[in-house]
Coordinates of C-alpha atoms in Angstrom, one line a residue:
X1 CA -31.0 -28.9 1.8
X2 CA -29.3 -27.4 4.6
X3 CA -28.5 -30.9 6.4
X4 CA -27.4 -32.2 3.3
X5 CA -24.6 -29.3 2.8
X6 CA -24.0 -30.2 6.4
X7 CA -23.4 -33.9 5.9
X8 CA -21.1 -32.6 2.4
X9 CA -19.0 -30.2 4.5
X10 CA -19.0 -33.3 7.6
X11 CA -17.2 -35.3 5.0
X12 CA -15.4 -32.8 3.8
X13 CA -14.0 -32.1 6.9
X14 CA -13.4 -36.3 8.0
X15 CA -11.1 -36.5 4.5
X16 CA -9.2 -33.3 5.6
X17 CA -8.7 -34.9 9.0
X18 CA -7.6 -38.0 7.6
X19 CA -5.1 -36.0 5.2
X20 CA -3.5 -34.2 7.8
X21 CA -2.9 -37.3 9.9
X22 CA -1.3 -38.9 6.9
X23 CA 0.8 -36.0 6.8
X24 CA 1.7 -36.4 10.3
X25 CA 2.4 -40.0 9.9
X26 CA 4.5 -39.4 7.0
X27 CA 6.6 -36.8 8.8
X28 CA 7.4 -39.4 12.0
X29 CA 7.1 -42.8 10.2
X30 CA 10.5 -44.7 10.4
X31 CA 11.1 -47.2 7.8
X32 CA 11.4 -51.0 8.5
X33 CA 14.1 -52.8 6.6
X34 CA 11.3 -54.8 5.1
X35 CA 9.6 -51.8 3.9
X36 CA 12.9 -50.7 2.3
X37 CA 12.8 -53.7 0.7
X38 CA 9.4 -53.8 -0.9
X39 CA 10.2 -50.2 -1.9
X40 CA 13.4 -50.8 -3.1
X41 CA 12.1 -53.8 -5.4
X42 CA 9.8 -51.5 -7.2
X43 CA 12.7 -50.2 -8.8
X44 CA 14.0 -53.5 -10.5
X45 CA 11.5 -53.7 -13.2
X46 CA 12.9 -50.4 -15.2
X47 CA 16.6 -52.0 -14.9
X48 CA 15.9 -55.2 -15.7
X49 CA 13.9 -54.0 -19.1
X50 CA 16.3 -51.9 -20.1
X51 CA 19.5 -53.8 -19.4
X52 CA 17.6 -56.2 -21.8
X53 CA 16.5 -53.9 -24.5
X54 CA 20.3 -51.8 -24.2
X55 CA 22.0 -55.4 -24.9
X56 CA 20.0 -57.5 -27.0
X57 CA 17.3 -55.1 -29.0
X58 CA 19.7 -54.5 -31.7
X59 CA 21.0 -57.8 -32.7
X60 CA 16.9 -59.1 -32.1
X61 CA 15.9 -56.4 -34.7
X62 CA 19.2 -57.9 -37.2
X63 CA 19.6 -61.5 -36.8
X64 CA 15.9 -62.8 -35.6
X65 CA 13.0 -60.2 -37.0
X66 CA 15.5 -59.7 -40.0
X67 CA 15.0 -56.2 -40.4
X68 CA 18.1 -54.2 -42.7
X69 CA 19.9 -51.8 -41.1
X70 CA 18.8 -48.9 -41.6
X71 CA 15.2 -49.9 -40.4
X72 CA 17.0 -51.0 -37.0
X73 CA 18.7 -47.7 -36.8
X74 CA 15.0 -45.6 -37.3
X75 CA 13.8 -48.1 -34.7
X76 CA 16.3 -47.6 -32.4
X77 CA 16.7 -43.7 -32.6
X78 CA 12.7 -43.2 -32.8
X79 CA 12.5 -45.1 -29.3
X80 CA 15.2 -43.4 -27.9
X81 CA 13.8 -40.1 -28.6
X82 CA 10.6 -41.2 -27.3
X83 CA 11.7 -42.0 -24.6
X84 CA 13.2 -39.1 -23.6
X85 CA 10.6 -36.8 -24.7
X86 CA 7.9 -39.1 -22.5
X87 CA 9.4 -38.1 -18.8
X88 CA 8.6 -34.4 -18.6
X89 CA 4.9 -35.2 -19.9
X90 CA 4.5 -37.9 -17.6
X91 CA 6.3 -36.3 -15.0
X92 CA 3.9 -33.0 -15.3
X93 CA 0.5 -35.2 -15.7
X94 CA 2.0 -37.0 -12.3
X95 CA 2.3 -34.1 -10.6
X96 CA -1.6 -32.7 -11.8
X97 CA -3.1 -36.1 -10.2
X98 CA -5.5 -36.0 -7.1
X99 CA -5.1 -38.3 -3.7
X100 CA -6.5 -41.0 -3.7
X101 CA -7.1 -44.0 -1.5
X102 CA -4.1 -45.7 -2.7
X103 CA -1.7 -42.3 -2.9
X104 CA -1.0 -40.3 -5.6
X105 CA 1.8 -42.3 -7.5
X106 CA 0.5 -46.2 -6.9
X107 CA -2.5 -45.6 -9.0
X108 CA -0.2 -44.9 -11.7
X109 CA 2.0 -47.8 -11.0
X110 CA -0.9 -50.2 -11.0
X111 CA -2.4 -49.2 -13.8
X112 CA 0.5 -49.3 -16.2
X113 CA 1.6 -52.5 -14.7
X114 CA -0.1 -54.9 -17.2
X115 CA -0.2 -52.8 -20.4
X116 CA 3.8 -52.3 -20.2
X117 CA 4.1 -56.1 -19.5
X118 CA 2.0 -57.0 -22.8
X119 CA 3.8 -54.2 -25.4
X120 CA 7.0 -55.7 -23.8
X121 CA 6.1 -59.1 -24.3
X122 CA 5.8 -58.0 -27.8
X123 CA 8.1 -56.2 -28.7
X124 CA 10.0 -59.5 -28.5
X125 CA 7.3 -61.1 -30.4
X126 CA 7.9 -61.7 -34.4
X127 CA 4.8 -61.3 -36.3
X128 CA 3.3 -63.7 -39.1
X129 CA 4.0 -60.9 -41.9
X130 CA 6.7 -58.8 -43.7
X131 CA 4.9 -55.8 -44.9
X132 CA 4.4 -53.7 -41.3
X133 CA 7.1 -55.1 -39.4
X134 CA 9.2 -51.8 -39.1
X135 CA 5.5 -49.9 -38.2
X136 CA 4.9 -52.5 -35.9
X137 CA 8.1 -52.8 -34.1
X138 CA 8.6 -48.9 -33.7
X139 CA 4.8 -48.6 -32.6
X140 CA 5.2 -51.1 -29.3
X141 CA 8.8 -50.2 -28.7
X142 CA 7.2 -46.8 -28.1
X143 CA 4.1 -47.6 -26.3
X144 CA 6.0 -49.8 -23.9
X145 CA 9.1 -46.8 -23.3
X146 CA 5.3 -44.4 -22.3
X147 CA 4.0 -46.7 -19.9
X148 CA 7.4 -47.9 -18.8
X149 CA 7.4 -44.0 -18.0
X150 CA 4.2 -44.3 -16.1
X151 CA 5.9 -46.5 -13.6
X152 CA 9.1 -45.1 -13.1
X153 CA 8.5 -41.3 -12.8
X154 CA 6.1 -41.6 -9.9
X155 CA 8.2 -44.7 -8.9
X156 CA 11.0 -42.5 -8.4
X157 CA 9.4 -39.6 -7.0
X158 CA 7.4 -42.3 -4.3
X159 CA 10.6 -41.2 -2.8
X160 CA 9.6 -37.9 -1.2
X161 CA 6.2 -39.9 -0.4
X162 CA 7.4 -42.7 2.2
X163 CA 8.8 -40.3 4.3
X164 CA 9.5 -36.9 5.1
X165 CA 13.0 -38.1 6.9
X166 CA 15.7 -37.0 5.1
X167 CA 17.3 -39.9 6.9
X168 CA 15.0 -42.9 6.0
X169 CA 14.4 -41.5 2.4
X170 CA 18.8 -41.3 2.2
X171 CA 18.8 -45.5 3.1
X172 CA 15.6 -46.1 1.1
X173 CA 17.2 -44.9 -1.9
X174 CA 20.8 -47.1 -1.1
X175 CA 18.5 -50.1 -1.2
X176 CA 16.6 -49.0 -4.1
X177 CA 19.7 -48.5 -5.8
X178 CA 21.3 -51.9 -4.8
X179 CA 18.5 -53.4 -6.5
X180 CA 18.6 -51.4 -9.5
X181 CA 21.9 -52.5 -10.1
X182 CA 20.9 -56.5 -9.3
X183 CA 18.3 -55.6 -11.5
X184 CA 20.6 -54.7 -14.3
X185 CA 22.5 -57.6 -13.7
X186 CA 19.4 -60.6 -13.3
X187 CA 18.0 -58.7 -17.0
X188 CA 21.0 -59.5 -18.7
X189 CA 21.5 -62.7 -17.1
X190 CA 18.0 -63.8 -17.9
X191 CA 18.0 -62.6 -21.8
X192 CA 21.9 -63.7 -22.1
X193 CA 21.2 -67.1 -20.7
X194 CA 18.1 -68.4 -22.2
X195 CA 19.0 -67.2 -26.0
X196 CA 22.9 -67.8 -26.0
X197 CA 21.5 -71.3 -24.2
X198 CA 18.8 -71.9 -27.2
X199 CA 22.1 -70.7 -29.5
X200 CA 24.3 -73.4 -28.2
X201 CA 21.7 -76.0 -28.1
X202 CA 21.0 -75.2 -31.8
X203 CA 24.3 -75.3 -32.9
X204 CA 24.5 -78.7 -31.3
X205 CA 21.7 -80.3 -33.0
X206 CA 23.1 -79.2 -36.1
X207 CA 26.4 -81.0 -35.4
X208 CA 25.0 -84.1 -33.7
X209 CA 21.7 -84.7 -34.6
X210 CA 20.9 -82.9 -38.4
X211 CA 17.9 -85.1 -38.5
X212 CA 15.7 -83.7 -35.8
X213 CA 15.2 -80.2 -38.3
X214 CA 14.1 -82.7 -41.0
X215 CA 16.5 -81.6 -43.4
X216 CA 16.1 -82.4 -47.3
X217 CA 18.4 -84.6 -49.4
X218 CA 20.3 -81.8 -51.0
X219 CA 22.7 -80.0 -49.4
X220 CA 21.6 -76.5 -49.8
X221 CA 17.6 -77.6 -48.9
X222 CA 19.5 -79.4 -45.5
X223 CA 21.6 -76.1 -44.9
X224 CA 18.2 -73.7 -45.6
X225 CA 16.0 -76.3 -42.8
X226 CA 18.6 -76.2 -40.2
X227 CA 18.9 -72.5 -40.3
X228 CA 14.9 -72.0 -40.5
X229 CA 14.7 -74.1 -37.5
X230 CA 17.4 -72.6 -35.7
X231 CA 15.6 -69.0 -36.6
X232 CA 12.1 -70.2 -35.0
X233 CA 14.3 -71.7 -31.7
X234 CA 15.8 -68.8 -31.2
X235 CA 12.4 -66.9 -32.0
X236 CA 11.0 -69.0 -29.1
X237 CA 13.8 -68.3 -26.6
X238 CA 13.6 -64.7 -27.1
X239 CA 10.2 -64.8 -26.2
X240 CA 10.7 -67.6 -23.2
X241 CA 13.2 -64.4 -22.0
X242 CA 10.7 -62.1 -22.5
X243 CA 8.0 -63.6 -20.6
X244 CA 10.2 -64.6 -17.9
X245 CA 10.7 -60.5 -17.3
X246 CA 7.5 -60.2 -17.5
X247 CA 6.3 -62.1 -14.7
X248 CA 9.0 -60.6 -12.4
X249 CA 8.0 -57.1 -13.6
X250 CA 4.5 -57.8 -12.4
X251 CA 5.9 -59.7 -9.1
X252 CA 8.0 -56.5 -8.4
X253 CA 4.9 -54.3 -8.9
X254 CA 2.8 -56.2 -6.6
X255 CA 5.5 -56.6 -3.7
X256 CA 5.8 -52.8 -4.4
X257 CA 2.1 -52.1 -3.9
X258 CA 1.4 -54.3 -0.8
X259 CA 5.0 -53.5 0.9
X260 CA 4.4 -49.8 0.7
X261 CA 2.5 -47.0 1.8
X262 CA 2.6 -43.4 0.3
X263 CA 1.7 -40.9 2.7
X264 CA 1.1 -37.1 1.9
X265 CA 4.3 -35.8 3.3
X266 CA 3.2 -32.0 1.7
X267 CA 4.0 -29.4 4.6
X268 CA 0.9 -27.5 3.1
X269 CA -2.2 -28.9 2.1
X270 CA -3.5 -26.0 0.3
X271 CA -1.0 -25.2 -1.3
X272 CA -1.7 -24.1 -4.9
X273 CA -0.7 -27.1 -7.9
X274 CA 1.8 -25.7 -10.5
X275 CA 1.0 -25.6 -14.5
X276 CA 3.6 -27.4 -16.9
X277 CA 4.9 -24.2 -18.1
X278 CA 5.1 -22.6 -14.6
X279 CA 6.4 -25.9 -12.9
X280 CA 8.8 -26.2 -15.3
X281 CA 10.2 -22.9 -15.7
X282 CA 10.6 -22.7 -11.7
X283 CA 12.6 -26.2 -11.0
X284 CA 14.9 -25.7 -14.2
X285 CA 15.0 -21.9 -12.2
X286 CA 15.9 -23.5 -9.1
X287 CA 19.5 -23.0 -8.6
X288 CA 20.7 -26.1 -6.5
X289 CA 18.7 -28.3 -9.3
X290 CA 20.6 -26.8 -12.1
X291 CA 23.6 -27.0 -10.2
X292 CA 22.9 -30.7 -9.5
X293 CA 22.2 -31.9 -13.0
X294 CA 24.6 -30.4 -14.9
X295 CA 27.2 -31.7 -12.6
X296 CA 25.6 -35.6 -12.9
X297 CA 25.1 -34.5 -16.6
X298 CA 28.8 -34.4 -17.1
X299 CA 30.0 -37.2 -14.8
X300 CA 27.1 -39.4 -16.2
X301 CA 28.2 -38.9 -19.8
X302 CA 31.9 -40.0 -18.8
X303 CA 30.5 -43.5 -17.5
X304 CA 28.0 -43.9 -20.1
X305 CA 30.9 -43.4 -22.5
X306 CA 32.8 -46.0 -20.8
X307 CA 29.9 -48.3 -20.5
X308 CA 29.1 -47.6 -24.0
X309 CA 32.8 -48.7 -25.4
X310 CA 33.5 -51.1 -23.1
X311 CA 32.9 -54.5 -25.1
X312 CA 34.5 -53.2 -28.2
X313 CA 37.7 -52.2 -26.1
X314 CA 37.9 -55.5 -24.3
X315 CA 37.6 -57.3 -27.9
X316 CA 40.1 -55.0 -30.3
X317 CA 42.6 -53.1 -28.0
X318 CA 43.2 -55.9 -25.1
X319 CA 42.2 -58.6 -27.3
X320 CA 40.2 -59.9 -24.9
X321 CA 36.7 -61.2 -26.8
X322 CA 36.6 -64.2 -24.8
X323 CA 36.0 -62.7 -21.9
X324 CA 33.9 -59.3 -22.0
X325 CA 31.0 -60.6 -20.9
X326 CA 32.4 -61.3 -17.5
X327 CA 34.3 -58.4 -17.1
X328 CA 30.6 -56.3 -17.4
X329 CA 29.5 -58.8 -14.9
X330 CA 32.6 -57.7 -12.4
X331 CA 31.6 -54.4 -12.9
X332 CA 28.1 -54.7 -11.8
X333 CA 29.1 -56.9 -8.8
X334 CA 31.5 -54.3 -7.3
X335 CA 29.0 -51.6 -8.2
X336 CA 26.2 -53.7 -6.0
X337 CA 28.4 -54.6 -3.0
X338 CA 29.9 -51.1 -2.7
X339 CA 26.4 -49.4 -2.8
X340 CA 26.2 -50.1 1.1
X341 CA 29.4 -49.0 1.4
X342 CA 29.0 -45.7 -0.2
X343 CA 26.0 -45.2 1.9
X344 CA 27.3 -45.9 4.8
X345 CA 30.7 -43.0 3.9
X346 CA 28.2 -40.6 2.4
X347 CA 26.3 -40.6 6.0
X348 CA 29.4 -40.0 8.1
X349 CA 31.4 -37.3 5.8
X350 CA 28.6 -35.5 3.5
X351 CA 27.0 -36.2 0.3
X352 CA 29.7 -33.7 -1.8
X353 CA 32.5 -35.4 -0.1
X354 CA 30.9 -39.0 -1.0
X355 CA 30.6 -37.5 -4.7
X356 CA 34.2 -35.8 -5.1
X357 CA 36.1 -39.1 -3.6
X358 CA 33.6 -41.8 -5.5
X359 CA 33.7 -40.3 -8.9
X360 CA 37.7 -39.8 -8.8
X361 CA 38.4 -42.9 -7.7
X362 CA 37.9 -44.7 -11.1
X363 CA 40.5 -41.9 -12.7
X364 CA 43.5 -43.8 -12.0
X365 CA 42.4 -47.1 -12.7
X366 CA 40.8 -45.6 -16.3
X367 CA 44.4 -44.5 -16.6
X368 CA 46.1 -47.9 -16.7
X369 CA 43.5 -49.8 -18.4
X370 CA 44.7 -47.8 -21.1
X371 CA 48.1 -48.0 -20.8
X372 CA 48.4 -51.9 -20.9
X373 CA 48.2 -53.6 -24.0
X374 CA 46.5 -56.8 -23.3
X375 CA 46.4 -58.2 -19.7
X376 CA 43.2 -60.1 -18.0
X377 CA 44.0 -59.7 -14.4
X378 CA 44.5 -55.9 -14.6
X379 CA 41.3 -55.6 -16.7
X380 CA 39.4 -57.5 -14.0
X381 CA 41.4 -55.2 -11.2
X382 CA 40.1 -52.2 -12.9
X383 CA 37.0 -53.4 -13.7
X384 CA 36.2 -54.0 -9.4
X385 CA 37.6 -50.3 -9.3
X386 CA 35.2 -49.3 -11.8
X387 CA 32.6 -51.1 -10.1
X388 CA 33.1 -49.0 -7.0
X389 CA 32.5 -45.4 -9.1
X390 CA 29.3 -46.9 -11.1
X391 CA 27.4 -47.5 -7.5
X392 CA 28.5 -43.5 -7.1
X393 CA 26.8 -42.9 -10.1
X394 CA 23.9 -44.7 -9.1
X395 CA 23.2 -43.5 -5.9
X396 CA 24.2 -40.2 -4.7
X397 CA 21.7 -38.7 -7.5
X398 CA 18.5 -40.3 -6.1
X399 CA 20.1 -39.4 -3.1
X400 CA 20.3 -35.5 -3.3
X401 CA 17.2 -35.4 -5.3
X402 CA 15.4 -35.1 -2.6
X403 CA 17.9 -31.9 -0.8
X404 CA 17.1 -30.0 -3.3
X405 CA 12.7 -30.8 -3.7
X406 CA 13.1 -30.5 -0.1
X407 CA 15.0 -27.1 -0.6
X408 CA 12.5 -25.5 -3.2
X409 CA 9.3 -26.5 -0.8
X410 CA 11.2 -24.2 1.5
X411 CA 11.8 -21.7 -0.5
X412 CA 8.0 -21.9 -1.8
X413 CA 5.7 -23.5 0.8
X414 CA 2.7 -22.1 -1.4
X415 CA 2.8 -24.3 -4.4
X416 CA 2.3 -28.3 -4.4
X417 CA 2.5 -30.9 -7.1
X418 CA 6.5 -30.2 -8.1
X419 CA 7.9 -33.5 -7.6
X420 CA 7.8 -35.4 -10.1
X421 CA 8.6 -32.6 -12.3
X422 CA 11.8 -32.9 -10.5
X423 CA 12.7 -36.4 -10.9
X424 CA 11.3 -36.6 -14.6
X425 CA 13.2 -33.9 -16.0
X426 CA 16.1 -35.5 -14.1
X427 CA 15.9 -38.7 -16.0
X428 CA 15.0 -36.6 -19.4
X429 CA 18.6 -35.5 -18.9
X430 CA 20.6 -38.8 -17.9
X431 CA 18.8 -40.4 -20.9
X432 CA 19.8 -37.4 -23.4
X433 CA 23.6 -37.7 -21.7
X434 CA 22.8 -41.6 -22.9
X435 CA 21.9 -40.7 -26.3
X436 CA 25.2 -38.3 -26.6
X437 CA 27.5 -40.9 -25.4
X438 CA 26.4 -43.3 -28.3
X439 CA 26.5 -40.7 -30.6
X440 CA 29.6 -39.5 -30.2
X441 CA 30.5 -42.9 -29.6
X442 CA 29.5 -44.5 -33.4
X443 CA 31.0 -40.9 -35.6
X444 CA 34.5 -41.2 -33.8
X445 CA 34.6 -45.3 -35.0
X446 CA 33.2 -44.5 -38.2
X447 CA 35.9 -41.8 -39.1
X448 CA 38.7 -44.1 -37.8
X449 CA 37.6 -46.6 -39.8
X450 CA 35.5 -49.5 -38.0
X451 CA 35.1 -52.2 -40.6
X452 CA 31.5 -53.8 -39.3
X453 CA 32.3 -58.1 -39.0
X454 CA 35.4 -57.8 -39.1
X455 CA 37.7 -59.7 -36.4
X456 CA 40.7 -57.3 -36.9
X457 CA 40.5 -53.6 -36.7
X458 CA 42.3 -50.6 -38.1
X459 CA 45.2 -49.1 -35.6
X460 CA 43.3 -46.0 -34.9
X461 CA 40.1 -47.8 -34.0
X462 CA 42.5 -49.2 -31.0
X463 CA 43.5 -45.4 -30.7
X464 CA 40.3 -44.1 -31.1
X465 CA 38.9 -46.7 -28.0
X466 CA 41.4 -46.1 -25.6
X467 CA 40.4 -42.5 -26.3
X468 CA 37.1 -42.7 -25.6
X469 CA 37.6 -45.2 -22.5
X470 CA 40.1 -42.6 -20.5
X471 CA 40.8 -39.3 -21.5
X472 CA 37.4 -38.2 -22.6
X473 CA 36.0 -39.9 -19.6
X474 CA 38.6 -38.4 -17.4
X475 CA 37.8 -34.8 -18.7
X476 CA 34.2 -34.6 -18.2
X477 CA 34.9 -36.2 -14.6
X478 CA 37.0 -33.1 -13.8
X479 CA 34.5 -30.9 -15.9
X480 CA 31.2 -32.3 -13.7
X481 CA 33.4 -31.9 -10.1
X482 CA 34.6 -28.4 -11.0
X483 CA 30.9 -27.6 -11.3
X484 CA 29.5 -29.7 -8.1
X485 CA 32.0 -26.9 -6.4
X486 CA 29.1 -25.0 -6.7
X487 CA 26.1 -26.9 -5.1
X488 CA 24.9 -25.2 -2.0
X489 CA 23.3 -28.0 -0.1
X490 CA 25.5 -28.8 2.4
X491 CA 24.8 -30.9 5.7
X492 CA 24.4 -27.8 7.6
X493 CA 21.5 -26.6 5.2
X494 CA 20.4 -30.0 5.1
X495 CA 19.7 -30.1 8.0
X496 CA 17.9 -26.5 8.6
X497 CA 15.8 -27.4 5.6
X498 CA 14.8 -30.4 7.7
X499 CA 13.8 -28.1 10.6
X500 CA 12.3 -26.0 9.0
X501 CA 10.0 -28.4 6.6
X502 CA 8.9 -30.3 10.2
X503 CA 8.0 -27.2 11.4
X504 CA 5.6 -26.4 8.7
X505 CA 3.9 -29.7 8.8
X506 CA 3.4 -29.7 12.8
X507 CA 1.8 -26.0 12.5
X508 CA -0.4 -26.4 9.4
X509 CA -2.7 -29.5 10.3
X510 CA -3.6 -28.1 13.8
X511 CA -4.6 -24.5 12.3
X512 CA -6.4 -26.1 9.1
X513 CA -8.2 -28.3 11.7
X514 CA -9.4 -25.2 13.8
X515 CA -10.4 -23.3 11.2
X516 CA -12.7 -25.9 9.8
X517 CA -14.5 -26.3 12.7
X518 CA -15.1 -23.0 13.6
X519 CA -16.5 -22.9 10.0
X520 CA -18.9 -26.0 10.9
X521 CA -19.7 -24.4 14.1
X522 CA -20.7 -21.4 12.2

């Protein structure tokens, strides 16, 4: 009995071992630019979905599963919600879960994988009945938004897990965010493509070839055939779309599991896990996090409004319906070429400076897209202009995330398991922020007036746009930089932090080590 206690406490002592010299790589390991890549790739998957579901879910729900409106609305609002109130669970079961071989966040990653890619394949999938369709669109809507959770929480807080260099972790999250936004761009591209493509072949037929949809002798049996065969085309593109996602989802997942390795870059490894309510109340408690996301709160809500009223201002205040579509594309060019760029400023002058300059510099250019009345080229100019404050957006939040974890494991060294609180209470926020912008968004067109089909609008709906696309947007830019005045992370503490965590890490495996063996030696 004795020798077998002393085998336990051998192998005890080997996993210990191997712990602390994962910590140790973690804390020296320098990124390769193809690791950055297979890390960064991981991220598409959430951007792609959701740039798919934001654009197209709506008009799906109306026009192709046929549901009235005020099913689609439930649908839409229930998932939303959902959504939101998914992260911080997630998040605090993420941060309860045990190493293992893999890591701690890839086990979550692979095992969502293929669930989330079948409820997403079917939430685009129209089912053979009427009675249950509302039940059945809200039920996998929801399950795919949970395990769509499961990937992205500890996908995003993987990023305190490659490395414990605030340096590699700073350009690991400039390409993550690069793809994001390519990922934003290839979803709606994919979706746009392959249904407005079935659209336009459809309408084709019915001009050029009525005989292919078998169409009766009467007029009104030729007109219901044509549109019952357009309906099941377009049924079948959507879902052509939706697998095509799907096998990139599970590509980017793979890549993502073979390209990376998580190490445990903890600077204590017994350090004590947190509970929910503890965990919670302590990073909410945490004064640079505060600070930080009620500053993005504000600033993020100014672009989602933008974002949010963007289409509807191109097509009835610069009459410009023709063209929105590209002008979103512009916008998510710029925002992917200047992420480098961004990166490259935040590194030489500071992340506060990188936030200050990056979020004003879209102020003038919201300023004369709503002075003109109708002009393309200065709606593409400001759209490149915009471009260049959206990769902002994007990246300097992943990018400080990691200040401030790194500043409350200095602050408390005893307690473990915090990080994906952290990053999922992040994302409850931007995604409440979301859920404001449309809200506000839908009550101010409704009381000007919005008549719903109609290709000509009220004066105040023009009003009531050019509103909501540059002086709202402008004040809560100014609101969200008067209160980034007060985040203490600069470079200087940065970079103590830094010193300080590497210490921790260097001392704690050697005297954990010793103290085991004297305890096997005993």
């Amino acid at each position: 009995m004795a020798r077998g206690q002393g085998v336990e406490h051998s192998n005890a002592l080997l996993q210990r071992k191997a712990a602390a010299s994962a910590r140790t790589q973690g804390a020296r390991i320098q990124l390769s630019v193809c690791h950055k890549l297979c890390y960064a790739i991981g991220g598409a998957p959430y951007q792609i979905t959701g740039s798919a579901l934001g654009f197209f879910l709506q008009i799906y729900l109306l026009d192709v599963a046929q549901l009235d409106p005020f099913c689609t609305s439930i649908i839409l609002f229930m998932g939303r919600a959902w959504d939101a109130v998914t992260d911080p669970t997630i998040g605090f079961l993420v941060s309860r879960s045990r190493w293992t071989r893999i890591g701690r966040m890839m086990p979550w990653i692979v095992l969502s994988t293929p669930l989330a890619v079948l409820s997403y394949f079917l939430v685009w999938w129209v089912p053979p009945f009427e009675q249950g369709k509302v039940l059945w669109y809200l039920v996998f809507l929801c399950l795919f938004q949970t395990l769509q959770t499961c990937f992205h929480v500890p996908y995003s807080a993987l990023t305190m897990f490659i490395s414990s260099e605030q340096r590699e972790r700073d350009s690991a999250t400039a390409y993550r965010m690069t793809m994001e936004v390519l990922g934003t761009v290839v979803g709606t591209a994919i979706q746009g493509q392959i249904v407005g493509g079935a659209n336009a072949f459809c309408k084709a037929q019915v001009v050029d070839e009525p005989g292919v949809f078998n169409a009766s002798a009467s007029p009104a049996g030729a007109d219901a055939n044509v549109s019952h065969a357009c309906l099941d085309y377009t049924k079948q593109a959507y879902m052509v779309a939706s697998g095509v996602t799907c096998a990139i989802y599970v590509l980017c997942a793979v890549v993502l599991l073979l390209g990376v390795r998580e190490y445990d870059c903890s600077p204590s490894p017994s350090a004590k896990p947190l509970s929910f309510y503890r965990g919670l109340k302590l990073v909410m408690g945490h004064g640079p996090y505060a600070t930080l996301v009620m500053g993005f709160l504000f600033t993020s809500l100014a672009f989602m409004l933008l974002e949010g009223n963007i289409a509807l201002f191109c097509t009835y205040s610069l009459s410009l319906a023709g063209d929105y579509q590209n002008i979103l594309l512009v916008i998510m060019l710029s925002a992917t070429l200047s992420i480098p760029l961004w990166h490259r400023f935040l590194i030489r002058f500071g992340k506060k400076t990188a936030v200050y300059v990056g979020v004003t510099w879209a102020v003038p250019f919201m300023v004369l897209i709503a002075c003109v009345q109708s002009s393309l080229l200065v709606a593409y100019l400001c759209s490149v202009a915009a471009g260049a404050s959206v990769a902002v957006a994007f990246l300097l939040p992943w990018s400080m995330l990691p200040d401030v974890v790194d500043d409350f494991r200095v602050k408390n060294p005893e307690l473990q398991g915090h990080e994906a609180i952290f990053y999922s209470s992040y994302v409850f926020f931007t995604k409440f922020a979301s859920g404001v912008s449309l809200g506000v968004s839908t009550l101010s067109l409704s009381f000007s007036g919005y008549v719903t089909g109609s290709s000509v609008q009220p004066p105040l709906v023009d009003f009531t746009l050019r509103i909501l696309v540059s002086p709202v947007p402008i004040v809560l830019i100014f609101v969200g930089l008067l209160i980034f005045r007060l985040y203490p992370i600069d470079e200087q503490r940065r970079q103590g932090n830094r010193k300080l965590l590497r210490e921790l890490r260097n001392k704690q495996p050697d005297s954990e080590t010793d103290s085991m063996e004297t305890g096997t030696v005993v």
